Amino acid sequence: GTLMHLCFQRLDEKKNYTRSDLEGFVQDLVNRNIITKLESESIDINKLVDYTSSALWNELKKAKKVYKEQPFYINLKSKDIFDNNTDEDVLVQGIIDLYFINENDEIILVDYKTDKANEGDEQNLIDKYKKQLEIYTNALSQSLQKSVSKKYIYSVSLNKMIECE
């Protein structure tokens, strides 16, 4: 999962990639000592091909601005994170995989998930990561002083964006 995140982070969304380009991209990561040869062998080129021909990739190509791997810090109530009755503030830190400003000036939040999933598992992914996406949404809204228009999970195994309400 970490290697796929790294690849997604370093791909240039302005480019059209062929399979050969993506193989070269991975080799370049090895040549630049960003990943090892052994790590490169575990990267599924088919998943990179799928990603760079996905609906998300097409959205990124049209986006006004793309932000990858953005760290954040936000104070939240303990009860909003852990479902307890404590009013204590908790400092939450994390990294947002991706958000972008689309051509309509909307903020779109995307979280990559590499969980093994089958067609029909979409709701399980939404349920599993709902709280995390809420935290990311709050952090983005606070820092940008603008609400997040849409939030998605990009399932690597399903090669699809799953909209989360």
Coordinates of C-alpha atoms in Angstrom, one line a residue:
G1 CA 0.0 0.0 0.0
T2 CA 2.8 2.4 0.9
L3 CA 4.5 1.9 -2.4
M4 CA 1.3 2.6 -4.4
H5 CA 0.8 5.8 -2.3
L6 CA 4.3 6.8 -3.2
C7 CA 3.7 6.2 -6.9
F8 CA 0.4 8.1 -6.9
Q9 CA 2.2 11.0 -5.1
R10 CA 5.0 11.2 -7.7
L11 CA 3.0 10.7 -10.9
D12 CA 2.6 13.8 -12.9
E13 CA -1.2 14.3 -13.6
K14 CA -0.5 16.5 -16.6
K15 CA 1.0 13.5 -18.4
N16 CA -0.5 10.7 -20.4
Y17 CA 1.3 7.5 -19.4
T18 CA 1.7 4.3 -21.4
R19 CA 2.6 1.0 -19.8
S20 CA 6.1 1.5 -21.0
D21 CA 6.2 5.0 -19.4
L22 CA 5.0 3.6 -16.1
E23 CA 7.7 0.8 -16.2
G24 CA 10.3 3.6 -16.8
F25 CA 8.7 5.7 -14.0
V26 CA 9.2 2.8 -11.5
Q27 CA 12.7 2.1 -12.7
D28 CA 13.5 5.8 -12.3
L29 CA 12.4 5.5 -8.6
V30 CA 14.9 2.7 -8.2
N31 CA 17.7 4.6 -10.1
R32 CA 17.1 7.6 -7.8
N33 CA 17.3 5.4 -4.7
I34 CA 13.7 6.3 -3.7
I35 CA 12.8 2.6 -3.6
T36 CA 14.8 -0.6 -3.8
K37 CA 14.8 -3.0 -6.7
L38 CA 13.0 -5.5 -4.5
E39 CA 10.3 -2.9 -3.7
S40 CA 9.9 -2.1 -7.4
E41 CA 9.1 -5.8 -8.1
S42 CA 6.1 -5.6 -5.8
I43 CA 4.6 -2.6 -7.6
D44 CA 1.7 -3.8 -9.8
I45 CA 2.2 -1.9 -13.1
N46 CA -1.4 -2.9 -14.0
K47 CA -2.7 -0.9 -11.0
L48 CA -0.7 2.1 -12.2
V49 CA -2.1 1.7 -15.7
D50 CA -5.6 1.5 -14.3
Y51 CA -5.0 4.6 -12.1
T52 CA -3.6 6.7 -15.0
S53 CA -6.7 5.8 -17.1
S54 CA -9.2 6.2 -14.4
A55 CA -12.0 8.8 -14.0
L56 CA -10.0 10.3 -11.1
W57 CA -6.9 10.8 -13.3
N58 CA -9.0 12.6 -15.8
E59 CA -10.4 14.9 -13.1
L60 CA -6.8 15.6 -11.9
K61 CA -5.8 16.5 -15.4
K62 CA -8.5 19.2 -15.6
A63 CA -8.0 20.4 -12.0
K64 CA -7.0 24.0 -11.3
K65 CA -4.7 22.9 -8.5
V66 CA -3.7 19.6 -7.0
Y67 CA -2.4 19.0 -3.5
K68 CA -0.8 15.7 -2.6
E69 CA 0.3 14.3 0.8
Q70 CA -0.8 17.4 2.8
P71 CA -0.1 17.2 6.5
F72 CA -2.7 18.7 8.9
Y73 CA -3.3 19.3 12.6
I74 CA -6.7 19.9 14.1
N75 CA -8.2 20.1 17.5
L76 CA -11.2 17.9 18.0
K77 CA -13.4 16.8 20.9
S78 CA -12.4 13.3 22.2
K79 CA -16.1 12.2 21.9
D80 CA -16.1 13.1 18.2
I81 CA -13.2 10.7 17.5
F82 CA -13.6 7.8 20.0
D83 CA -17.4 7.8 20.6
N84 CA -17.0 8.5 24.3
N85 CA -18.5 11.1 26.6
T86 CA -15.3 13.1 27.2
D87 CA -15.2 16.8 26.3
E88 CA -11.4 17.0 26.2
D89 CA -9.7 18.4 23.2
V90 CA -7.5 16.1 21.3
L91 CA -4.8 17.2 18.8
V92 CA -5.2 15.1 15.7
Q93 CA -2.5 15.0 13.0
G94 CA -2.4 13.2 9.8
I95 CA -1.7 13.4 6.1
I96 CA -4.4 13.9 3.4
D97 CA -3.5 11.8 0.4
L98 CA -5.0 14.1 -2.2
Y99 CA -7.3 17.0 -2.6
F100 CA -7.8 19.2 -5.6
I101 CA -9.7 22.3 -6.8
N102 CA -11.7 21.3 -9.8
E103 CA -12.7 23.4 -12.7
N104 CA -15.8 24.6 -10.8
D105 CA -13.7 25.8 -7.9
E106 CA -14.9 23.0 -5.7
I107 CA -12.7 21.2 -3.2
I108 CA -12.6 17.5 -3.8
L109 CA -11.0 15.2 -1.2
V110 CA -9.7 11.8 -2.1
D111 CA -8.3 9.1 0.2
Y112 CA -6.4 6.2 -1.4
K113 CA -7.2 2.7 -0.1
T114 CA -5.3 -0.4 -1.0
D115 CA -7.5 -2.8 0.9
K116 CA -8.3 -5.9 -1.0
A117 CA -11.9 -5.4 -2.1
N118 CA -14.4 -7.1 -4.5
E119 CA -17.1 -5.5 -6.5
G120 CA -20.0 -4.9 -4.0
D121 CA -17.6 -4.1 -1.1
E122 CA -17.9 -0.3 -1.6
Q123 CA -20.3 0.3 1.4
N124 CA -17.9 -1.7 3.7
L125 CA -15.0 0.7 2.6
I126 CA -17.2 3.7 3.2
D127 CA -18.2 2.5 6.7
K128 CA -14.7 1.5 7.6
Y129 CA -13.2 4.9 6.7
K130 CA -16.1 7.3 7.4
K131 CA -14.7 8.7 10.6
Q132 CA -11.3 9.3 9.0
L133 CA -12.8 11.1 6.0
E134 CA -14.9 13.3 8.4
I135 CA -11.7 14.3 10.2
Y136 CA -10.0 15.1 6.9
T137 CA -13.0 17.1 5.7
N138 CA -13.1 19.1 9.0
A139 CA -9.3 19.8 8.8
L140 CA -9.5 21.0 5.1
S141 CA -12.6 23.1 5.7
Q142 CA -11.0 24.8 8.7
S143 CA -7.7 25.5 7.0
L144 CA -9.1 26.6 3.6
Q145 CA -12.2 28.4 5.1
K146 CA -14.3 26.7 2.5
S147 CA -16.4 23.6 2.6
V148 CA -15.4 20.4 0.9
S149 CA -17.8 19.7 -2.0
K150 CA -17.2 16.0 -2.4
K151 CA -15.1 13.3 -0.8
Y152 CA -14.1 10.0 -2.3
I153 CA -12.3 6.8 -1.5
Y154 CA -10.2 5.7 -4.4
S155 CA -10.1 1.9 -4.2
V156 CA -6.9 0.7 -5.8
S157 CA -8.1 -2.9 -6.0
L158 CA -11.4 -1.9 -7.6
N159 CA -9.9 1.0 -9.6
K160 CA -12.8 3.3 -8.8
M161 CA -13.8 6.3 -6.9
I162 CA -16.4 5.7 -4.3
E163 CA -18.3 8.8 -3.2
C164 CA -18.8 9.1 0.5
E165 CA -21.6 11.2 1.9

